[in-house]
Short mmCIF file of C-alpha atoms and ligand atoms in Angstrom, two decimals:
data_model
loop_
_atom_site.label_atom_id
_atom_site.label_comp_id
_atom_site.label_asym_id
_atom_site.label_seq_id
_atom_site.Cartn_x
_atom_site.Cartn_y
_atom_site.Cartn_z
CA MET A 1 20.58 25.30 -33.47
CA LYS A 2 17.60 23.03 -33.69
CA LEU A 3 16.50 24.07 -30.22
CA ARG A 4 16.59 27.74 -31.23
CA GLN A 5 14.36 27.11 -34.19
CA TRP A 6 11.84 25.30 -32.05
CA SER A 7 11.71 28.02 -29.47
CA THR A 8 11.14 30.62 -32.17
CA VAL A 9 8.19 28.61 -33.46
CA GLY A 10 6.93 28.44 -29.90
CA LEU A 11 7.14 32.17 -29.48
CA VAL A 12 5.25 32.82 -32.69
CA ALA A 13 2.52 30.42 -31.57
CA VAL A 14 2.21 32.09 -28.18
CA ALA A 15 2.10 35.52 -29.80
CA THR A 16 -0.69 34.39 -32.15
CA ILE A 17 -2.77 33.01 -29.30
CA ALA A 18 -2.18 36.16 -27.30
CA THR A 19 -3.48 38.33 -30.13
CA LEU A 20 -6.53 36.15 -30.59
CA ASN A 21 -7.50 36.19 -26.94
CA THR A 22 -6.73 39.55 -25.46
CA VAL A 23 -6.48 38.07 -21.95
CA PRO A 24 -5.22 34.47 -22.15
CA ALA A 25 -6.87 32.37 -19.45
CA THR A 26 -3.53 30.93 -18.41
CA ALA A 27 -2.03 34.33 -17.79
CA SER A 28 -4.82 35.48 -15.51
CA ARG A 29 -5.06 32.17 -13.64
CA PRO A 30 -1.64 31.03 -12.44
CA TYR A 31 -1.03 27.36 -11.69
CA ASP A 32 -2.49 26.59 -8.26
CA PRO A 33 -1.16 23.27 -6.94
CA THR A 34 -3.64 23.18 -4.07
CA THR A 35 -6.41 22.44 -6.56
CA GLN A 36 -4.59 19.32 -7.83
CA SER A 37 -5.27 15.83 -6.52
CA LEU A 38 -2.84 13.91 -4.32
CA GLY A 39 -2.36 11.53 -7.23
CA THR A 40 -1.39 14.29 -9.66
CA LEU A 41 0.90 16.00 -7.18
CA GLY A 42 2.61 12.70 -6.35
CA LEU A 43 3.31 12.01 -10.01
CA ARG A 44 5.39 15.22 -10.19
CA HIS A 45 7.89 13.15 -8.19
CA GLY A 46 7.11 9.89 -9.94
CA LEU A 47 5.42 8.79 -6.72
CA HIS A 48 2.12 6.91 -6.94
CA VAL A 49 -0.27 8.02 -4.20
CA GLY A 50 -2.93 5.35 -3.83
CA THR A 51 -5.75 3.97 -1.74
CA ALA A 52 -7.19 0.63 -0.77
CA VAL A 53 -10.58 0.15 -2.40
CA SER A 54 -13.64 -1.54 -0.93
CA MET A 55 -15.63 -3.01 -3.81
CA ASP A 56 -18.83 -2.86 -1.73
CA ALA A 57 -18.42 0.87 -1.24
CA LEU A 58 -17.39 1.36 -4.88
CA ASN A 59 -20.59 -0.34 -6.05
CA ASP A 60 -22.90 1.37 -3.59
CA ALA A 61 -25.13 3.59 -5.74
CA SER A 62 -26.26 5.53 -2.66
CA ASP A 63 -22.65 6.58 -1.96
CA PRO A 64 -21.43 8.15 -5.24
CA GLN A 65 -18.84 10.30 -3.50
CA TYR A 66 -16.75 7.22 -2.70
CA ARG A 67 -16.34 6.21 -6.34
CA LYS A 68 -15.78 9.78 -7.38
CA LEU A 69 -12.90 10.28 -4.96
CA VAL A 70 -11.26 6.92 -5.72
CA SER A 71 -11.05 7.86 -9.38
CA SER A 72 -10.23 11.54 -9.04
CA GLU A 73 -7.82 11.67 -6.12
CA PHE A 74 -5.53 8.64 -6.49
CA ALA A 75 -2.97 7.40 -9.00
CA SER A 76 -2.87 3.86 -7.67
CA VAL A 77 -5.31 1.38 -6.13
CA THR A 78 -5.17 -1.77 -4.00
CA ALA A 79 -8.10 -4.16 -3.51
CA GLU A 80 -8.93 -4.07 0.19
CA ASN A 81 -10.33 -7.62 0.17
CA VAL A 82 -11.37 -9.03 -3.20
CA MET A 83 -7.96 -10.45 -4.18
CA LYS A 84 -7.57 -12.41 -0.96
CA TRP A 85 -7.76 -16.19 -1.20
CA GLU A 86 -11.10 -16.53 0.63
CA SER A 87 -12.68 -14.11 -1.87
CA LEU A 88 -11.08 -15.62 -4.96
CA GLU A 89 -11.64 -19.30 -4.17
CA PRO A 90 -14.43 -19.64 -1.58
CA THR A 91 -15.10 -23.19 -2.78
CA ARG A 92 -12.23 -25.45 -3.68
CA GLY A 93 -11.53 -25.36 -7.40
CA ALA A 94 -14.24 -22.76 -8.14
CA TYR A 95 -12.70 -19.33 -8.61
CA ASN A 96 -14.91 -16.29 -8.15
CA TRP A 97 -13.15 -13.75 -10.35
CA GLY A 98 -16.00 -11.24 -10.68
CA PRO A 99 -15.13 -8.61 -8.05
CA ALA A 100 -11.36 -8.76 -8.64
CA ASP A 101 -11.83 -8.47 -12.41
CA GLN A 102 -14.14 -5.53 -11.88
CA PHE A 103 -11.55 -3.88 -9.66
CA VAL A 104 -8.76 -4.31 -12.20
CA ASP A 105 -10.98 -3.02 -15.01
CA PHE A 106 -11.94 0.01 -12.93
CA ALA A 107 -8.26 0.82 -12.38
CA LYS A 108 -7.53 0.48 -16.08
CA ARG A 109 -10.39 2.79 -17.05
CA ASN A 110 -9.04 5.38 -14.62
CA ARG A 111 -5.41 4.87 -15.68
CA GLN A 112 -4.41 3.86 -12.17
CA SER A 113 -1.58 1.53 -11.29
CA VAL A 114 -2.55 -1.58 -9.34
CA ARG A 115 -0.93 -3.09 -6.25
CA GLY A 116 -1.99 -6.73 -6.13
CA HIS A 117 -2.88 -7.73 -2.58
CA VAL A 118 -2.28 -10.50 -1.53
CA LEU A 119 -0.94 -13.89 -2.62
CA VAL A 120 0.24 -15.54 0.62
CA TRP A 121 -1.12 -14.57 4.03
CA HIS A 122 -2.30 -16.49 7.07
CA ASN A 123 -5.56 -14.50 7.32
CA GLN A 124 -8.68 -14.54 5.15
CA LEU A 125 -7.93 -18.03 3.87
CA PRO A 126 -10.89 -20.10 2.68
CA ALA A 127 -12.37 -22.42 5.33
CA TRP A 128 -12.01 -25.48 3.06
CA LEU A 129 -8.24 -24.94 3.12
CA THR A 130 -7.70 -24.34 6.83
CA SER A 131 -10.14 -27.03 7.97
CA GLY A 132 -8.72 -29.50 5.44
CA VAL A 133 -5.27 -29.01 6.90
CA ALA A 134 -6.61 -29.15 10.46
CA ASP A 135 -8.44 -32.46 9.95
CA GLY A 136 -5.59 -34.01 7.98
CA SER A 137 -7.53 -34.40 4.73
CA ILE A 138 -5.05 -32.03 3.06
CA SER A 139 -1.47 -33.28 3.50
CA LYS A 140 1.56 -30.98 3.77
CA GLN A 141 2.67 -31.98 0.32
CA GLU A 142 -0.75 -31.25 -1.11
CA LEU A 143 -0.84 -27.91 0.70
CA ARG A 144 2.40 -26.87 -0.98
CA GLU A 145 0.94 -27.81 -4.36
CA LEU A 146 -2.25 -25.88 -3.58
CA LEU A 147 -0.20 -22.79 -2.76
CA ARG A 148 1.86 -23.11 -5.93
CA ASN A 149 -1.32 -23.49 -7.95
CA HIS A 150 -3.01 -20.55 -6.30
CA ILE A 151 -0.09 -18.21 -6.91
CA THR A 152 0.33 -19.37 -10.49
CA THR A 153 -3.38 -19.10 -11.30
CA VAL A 154 -3.91 -15.66 -9.78
CA VAL A 155 -0.71 -14.07 -11.06
CA ASN A 156 -1.36 -15.49 -14.51
CA ARG A 157 -4.87 -14.12 -14.67
CA TYR A 158 -3.70 -10.57 -14.00
CA LYS A 159 -0.38 -10.78 -15.80
CA GLY A 160 0.55 -7.41 -17.28
CA LYS A 161 -2.05 -5.59 -15.19
CA ILE A 162 -0.31 -5.56 -11.81
CA TRP A 163 2.49 -3.12 -11.04
CA GLN A 164 3.42 -4.47 -7.61
CA TRP A 165 2.32 -7.76 -6.05
CA ASP A 166 2.28 -8.30 -2.30
CA VAL A 167 3.56 -11.84 -2.59
CA VAL A 168 4.01 -12.61 1.11
CA ASN A 169 2.25 -10.66 3.85
CA GLU A 170 2.95 -10.47 7.60
CA ALA A 171 5.15 -13.56 7.90
CA VAL A 172 7.02 -12.31 10.96
CA SER A 173 5.81 -12.39 14.58
CA ASP A 174 5.58 -9.49 17.03
CA PRO A 175 7.22 -9.06 20.42
CA TRP A 176 3.83 -9.67 22.09
CA ASP A 177 3.50 -13.12 20.48
CA THR A 178 4.61 -16.38 22.11
CA PRO A 179 7.48 -16.99 22.07
CA SER A 180 8.41 -13.31 22.23
CA THR A 181 11.63 -13.95 20.30
CA LEU A 182 10.80 -12.92 16.73
CA HIS A 183 10.10 -15.84 14.43
CA TYR A 184 8.20 -16.84 11.28
CA LYS A 185 4.59 -17.09 12.42
CA GLY A 186 1.24 -18.35 11.21
CA PHE A 187 -0.40 -21.00 9.10
CA TRP A 188 2.17 -21.19 6.30
CA ALA A 189 5.31 -21.30 8.45
CA GLN A 190 3.68 -23.83 10.75
CA ASN A 191 2.68 -26.16 7.95
CA LEU A 192 5.38 -25.66 5.33
CA GLY A 193 8.30 -24.14 7.23
CA PRO A 194 9.82 -20.73 6.35
CA GLY A 195 10.99 -22.02 2.94
CA TYR A 196 7.51 -21.18 1.61
CA ILE A 197 8.60 -17.54 1.36
CA ALA A 198 11.33 -18.13 -1.23
CA ASP A 199 9.06 -20.60 -3.05
CA ALA A 200 6.23 -18.06 -3.25
CA PHE A 201 8.44 -15.41 -4.85
CA ARG A 202 9.83 -17.90 -7.36
CA TRP A 203 6.36 -19.13 -8.32
CA ALA A 204 5.08 -15.56 -8.68
CA ARG A 205 8.05 -14.65 -10.89
CA ALA A 206 7.54 -17.69 -13.08
CA ALA A 207 3.99 -16.51 -13.74
CA ASP A 208 4.75 -12.81 -14.33
CA PRO A 209 8.22 -11.69 -15.41
CA LYS A 210 7.40 -7.98 -15.11
CA ALA A 211 5.52 -7.30 -11.88
CA LEU A 212 7.50 -5.99 -8.93
CA LEU A 213 7.31 -8.61 -6.19
CA PHE A 214 6.99 -7.33 -2.62
CA TYR A 215 7.24 -8.61 0.91
CA ASN A 216 4.74 -6.61 3.02
CA ASP A 217 4.51 -6.15 6.79
CA TYR A 218 3.55 -3.79 9.64
CA ASN A 219 5.69 -2.31 12.42
CA ILE A 220 8.73 -2.02 10.16
CA GLU A 221 8.74 1.76 9.74
CA ALA A 222 12.00 2.27 11.65
CA PHE A 223 14.86 0.27 13.14
CA GLY A 224 14.94 -0.34 16.89
CA SER A 225 17.55 -2.21 18.91
CA GLY A 226 19.14 -3.76 15.83
CA ASN A 227 18.74 -7.18 17.42
CA PRO A 228 16.63 -9.46 15.17
CA ALA A 229 15.34 -11.24 18.27
CA ASP A 230 13.25 -8.20 19.24
CA ASP A 231 13.57 -5.68 16.37
CA LYS A 232 11.05 -6.61 13.69
CA THR A 233 12.50 -4.19 11.15
CA GLN A 234 15.92 -5.79 11.60
CA PHE A 235 14.40 -9.26 11.27
CA VAL A 236 12.71 -8.31 7.99
CA TYR A 237 15.89 -6.61 6.79
CA ASP A 238 17.95 -9.74 7.50
CA MET A 239 15.33 -11.90 5.82
CA THR A 240 15.33 -9.71 2.70
CA LYS A 241 19.12 -9.68 2.59
CA SER A 242 19.26 -13.43 2.81
CA LEU A 243 16.57 -13.91 0.15
CA ARG A 244 18.45 -11.57 -2.17
CA ALA A 245 21.71 -13.42 -1.48
CA GLN A 246 20.00 -16.67 -2.51
CA GLY A 247 18.85 -15.09 -5.77
CA VAL A 248 15.17 -15.10 -4.79
CA PRO A 249 13.21 -12.65 -7.00
CA ILE A 250 12.10 -10.25 -4.28
CA ASP A 251 11.95 -6.70 -5.70
CA GLY A 252 10.51 -4.69 -2.85
CA VAL A 253 9.64 -4.35 0.79
CA GLY A 254 6.30 -2.77 1.67
CA SER A 255 5.93 -1.05 4.97
CA GLN A 256 2.23 -1.06 5.80
CA GLY A 257 2.29 2.03 8.01
CA HIS A 258 -0.58 1.26 10.37
CA LEU A 259 0.12 3.76 13.14
CA GLY A 260 -1.74 4.99 16.22
CA THR A 261 -1.50 8.40 17.85
CA GLN A 262 -1.29 6.81 21.32
CA TYR A 263 2.14 5.37 20.51
CA GLY A 264 5.54 7.05 20.37
CA ASN A 265 6.04 6.51 16.63
CA PHE A 266 8.91 7.99 14.65
CA ASP A 267 10.37 11.14 13.22
CA THR A 268 10.93 11.70 9.52
CA LEU A 269 14.68 11.12 9.65
CA GLN A 270 14.33 7.75 11.42
CA VAL A 271 11.86 6.55 8.80
CA THR A 272 14.02 7.94 6.00
CA ALA A 273 17.02 6.05 7.38
CA ALA A 274 15.04 2.79 7.42
CA LEU A 275 13.88 3.19 3.82
CA LYS A 276 17.45 3.99 2.75
CA LYS A 277 18.81 0.94 4.50
CA PHE A 278 16.32 -1.32 2.72
CA SER A 279 17.14 0.37 -0.59
CA GLY A 280 20.74 -0.58 0.02
CA LEU A 281 19.70 -4.19 -0.57
CA GLY A 282 18.67 -3.23 -4.10
CA VAL A 283 14.95 -3.43 -3.41
CA ALA A 284 12.17 -0.91 -3.95
CA THR A 285 10.23 0.34 -0.97
CA ALA A 286 6.66 1.56 -0.52
CA PHE A 287 4.15 2.54 2.11
CA THR A 288 1.32 0.20 1.40
CA GLU A 289 -1.47 0.57 3.99
CA VAL A 290 -1.07 3.86 5.78
CA ASP A 291 -3.59 4.91 8.42
CA VAL A 292 -3.15 6.60 11.78
CA ARG A 293 -5.84 5.68 14.28
CA SER A 294 -6.74 7.19 17.64
CA GLN A 295 -8.54 6.01 20.72
CA LEU A 296 -12.16 7.11 20.73
CA THR A 297 -12.39 8.19 24.35
CA GLU A 298 -15.73 9.19 25.86
CA GLY A 299 -14.73 12.80 25.27
CA VAL A 300 -13.95 12.16 21.61
CA GLN A 301 -17.26 10.37 21.15
CA ALA A 302 -19.09 13.23 22.86
CA GLY A 303 -17.51 15.67 20.39
CA ASN A 304 -15.16 17.34 22.88
CA SER A 305 -12.80 19.37 20.70
CA GLU A 306 -10.09 19.45 23.37
CA GLU A 307 -9.79 15.69 22.95
CA ILE A 308 -10.42 15.56 19.22
CA ASN A 309 -7.98 18.26 18.09
CA PRO A 310 -4.77 16.74 19.46
CA ARG A 311 -5.69 13.43 17.88
CA LEU A 312 -6.40 14.89 14.44
CA GLN A 313 -3.19 16.88 14.63
CA ALA A 314 -1.09 13.92 15.71
CA SER A 315 -2.66 11.81 12.99
CA ALA A 316 -1.83 14.43 10.36
CA ALA A 317 1.75 14.64 11.63
CA ASN A 318 2.23 10.87 11.37
CA PHE A 319 0.80 10.69 7.85
CA SER A 320 3.21 13.47 6.97
CA VAL A 321 6.26 11.79 8.54
CA LEU A 322 5.78 8.73 6.35
CA MET A 323 5.16 10.86 3.26
CA LYS A 324 8.24 13.01 3.74
CA ALA A 325 10.44 9.98 4.35
CA CYS A 326 9.03 8.34 1.23
CA LEU A 327 9.64 11.46 -0.84
CA ALA A 328 13.21 11.66 0.44
CA VAL A 329 14.13 8.14 -0.72
CA ARG A 330 14.15 7.51 -4.44
CA SER A 331 13.34 3.81 -4.12
CA CYS A 332 10.01 4.64 -2.41
CA LEU A 333 7.65 4.11 -5.33
CA SER A 334 4.21 4.46 -3.81
CA TYR A 335 2.29 5.72 -0.78
CA THR A 336 -1.04 3.98 -0.33
CA VAL A 337 -3.60 4.81 2.35
CA TRP A 338 -5.70 1.93 3.72
CA GLY A 339 -9.02 3.53 2.91
CA PHE A 340 -9.38 7.29 2.59
CA SER A 341 -12.56 8.09 4.53
CA ASP A 342 -13.58 7.34 8.12
CA LYS A 343 -16.90 6.27 6.61
CA HIS A 344 -15.27 3.08 5.29
CA SER A 345 -12.21 2.50 7.45
CA TRP A 346 -11.47 -1.01 8.74
CA VAL A 347 -10.24 0.45 12.05
CA PRO A 348 -13.45 0.74 14.12
CA GLY A 349 -14.37 -2.83 13.20
CA TRP A 350 -10.96 -4.21 14.22
CA PHE A 351 -9.80 -2.14 17.15
CA ASP A 352 -12.70 -2.05 19.57
CA ASP A 353 -11.16 -2.57 23.01
CA PRO A 354 -10.69 0.32 23.60
CA PRO A 355 -12.57 1.66 20.56
CA GLU A 356 -10.39 3.32 17.93
CA GLY A 357 -11.07 5.33 14.79
CA LEU A 358 -10.39 8.69 13.08
CA ALA A 359 -7.69 6.86 11.13
CA THR A 360 -8.01 8.23 7.60
CA ILE A 361 -7.50 11.48 5.65
CA TYR A 362 -11.20 12.36 5.04
CA ASP A 363 -13.93 12.41 7.67
CA GLU A 364 -17.16 10.42 7.47
CA ASN A 365 -18.72 13.11 5.26
CA TYR A 366 -15.79 13.07 2.83
CA GLN A 367 -14.44 16.36 4.10
CA PRO A 368 -10.63 16.44 3.86
CA LYS A 369 -8.98 16.47 7.27
CA ARG A 370 -5.71 18.10 8.30
CA ALA A 371 -3.98 14.86 7.38
CA TYR A 372 -5.11 15.30 3.77
CA GLN A 373 -3.90 18.91 3.66
CA GLU A 374 -0.54 17.98 5.15
CA LEU A 375 0.02 15.22 2.59
CA LYS A 376 -0.85 17.71 -0.10
CA SER A 377 1.54 20.33 1.19
CA ASP A 378 4.31 17.75 1.56
CA LEU A 379 3.89 16.91 -2.13
CA ILE A 380 3.73 20.57 -3.14
CA PHE A 381 6.72 21.78 -1.16
CA ALA A 382 8.99 18.89 -2.10
CA GLY A 383 11.69 19.25 -4.75
CA PRO A 384 15.37 18.95 -5.51
CA PRO A 385 17.93 18.53 -4.10
CA TYR A 386 16.34 16.43 -1.35
CA VAL A 387 13.41 15.07 -3.31
CA LEU A 388 14.25 13.59 -6.69
CA PRO A 389 12.37 11.42 -9.19
CA ARG A 390 11.77 7.79 -8.21
CA ILE A 391 14.11 5.00 -9.31
CA ALA A 392 12.44 1.62 -9.76
CA PRO A 393 14.46 -1.60 -9.80
CA LYS A 394 14.22 -4.00 -12.73
CA PRO A 395 12.13 -7.04 -11.83
CA ARG A 396 14.62 -9.65 -10.71
CA ARG A 397 14.81 -12.86 -12.74
C1 LIG B 1 -8.17 -5.75 6.35
C2 LIG B 1 -9.36 -5.15 5.63
O1 LIG B 1 -9.23 -3.75 5.63
C3 LIG B 1 -10.66 -5.54 6.31
O2 LIG B 1 -11.78 -5.10 5.55
C4 LIG B 1 -10.71 -7.07 6.46
O3 LIG B 1 -11.87 -7.41 7.18
C5 LIG B 1 -9.47 -7.57 7.19
O4 LIG B 1 -8.31 -7.15 6.49
N1 LIG B 1 -3.08 -5.84 6.95
C6 LIG B 1 -3.36 -6.22 5.66
C7 LIG B 1 -4.72 -5.98 5.11
O5 LIG B 1 -2.45 -6.65 4.95
O6 LIG B 1 -5.08 -6.95 4.16
C8 LIG B 1 -5.77 -5.89 6.18
O7 LIG B 1 -7.01 -5.52 5.59
C9 LIG B 1 -5.34 -4.91 7.25
C10 LIG B 1 -4.05 -5.35 7.90
#
């Protein structure tokens, strides 16, 4: 009854507008999803499409296009570097909050959700910390206290402003490491033992009861042999299962999604199956750092289209595989690209033997590439029954 009344009012209103404007703008211009941003299209599914943000590029007045696209195209942002320990505390005890604060304020002004990156990682640690441990002036016990303090201080500062925190990053080795049997690797495991992982989640939870707390890693897009000794995805799955069984407040697993077109990679159904299996543990999932790089052969560098085209096409296909899998699994809350333009990608600086690049969804002149268009069409063409709204877990206490 009530509904009927409302719809009658609606009809009267529409009729009035129609009489006032002989040709209503909306009638002549039908909704065209291709003009919408990735962020807007993602939100139709409850999915946050985001990007990593370089604060240097964001503040570069001679590069206004960068800032414009960060704010117009994405629903979520991650700080590419300014929330890492070396940036936040370059000198012991003296926090440099400026750039991270600016980043969080920028996101708020643009109504973007924030992925906090990163609380515990073996890279980009301040020199005072690593050298102090190396020369014995920082004891193991003190190191544990320093970590607890760092997590507490940083999470506290941004409490209520962070949607998802990457609490622990890249804790697991790769098959090419020594020993090749998968294990907990790096500075923190070596100095504190693997128990630091559970500690880190508990400390982060104590400081922020509402943020979703993530474990984040690369090369976990799909399951392999199923043997945790050589299957990194299985290792991370077993780790997550055991943390959950111990009551550790881990709410999500982030799959970075750094892919290369020279590798075999995965099909959509394999990636979907992996996300589903993780969801079965009660955790959220997300793609957190997606990029798909290619080798910059002499031909590519010389502009040979026969070498460039297959790479751009393969890159687009891989971006799309991860997007479709994410859309298909309701626990997959966000899809973040690790930089959106080849002008500012970390890839050429990191993968130089052989040189690699072409890893993002816009070229160096901010022209959208096929990868961008494919992500857009994935978002446009998705819908029920296979693609349903997201379901987020409650932060675990
Ligand atoms: C990279 C940044 O993009 C670079 O600018 C920086 O020099 C090194 O780190 N996995 C991660 C990210 O979790 O933090 C890394 O970011 C890329 C790999």
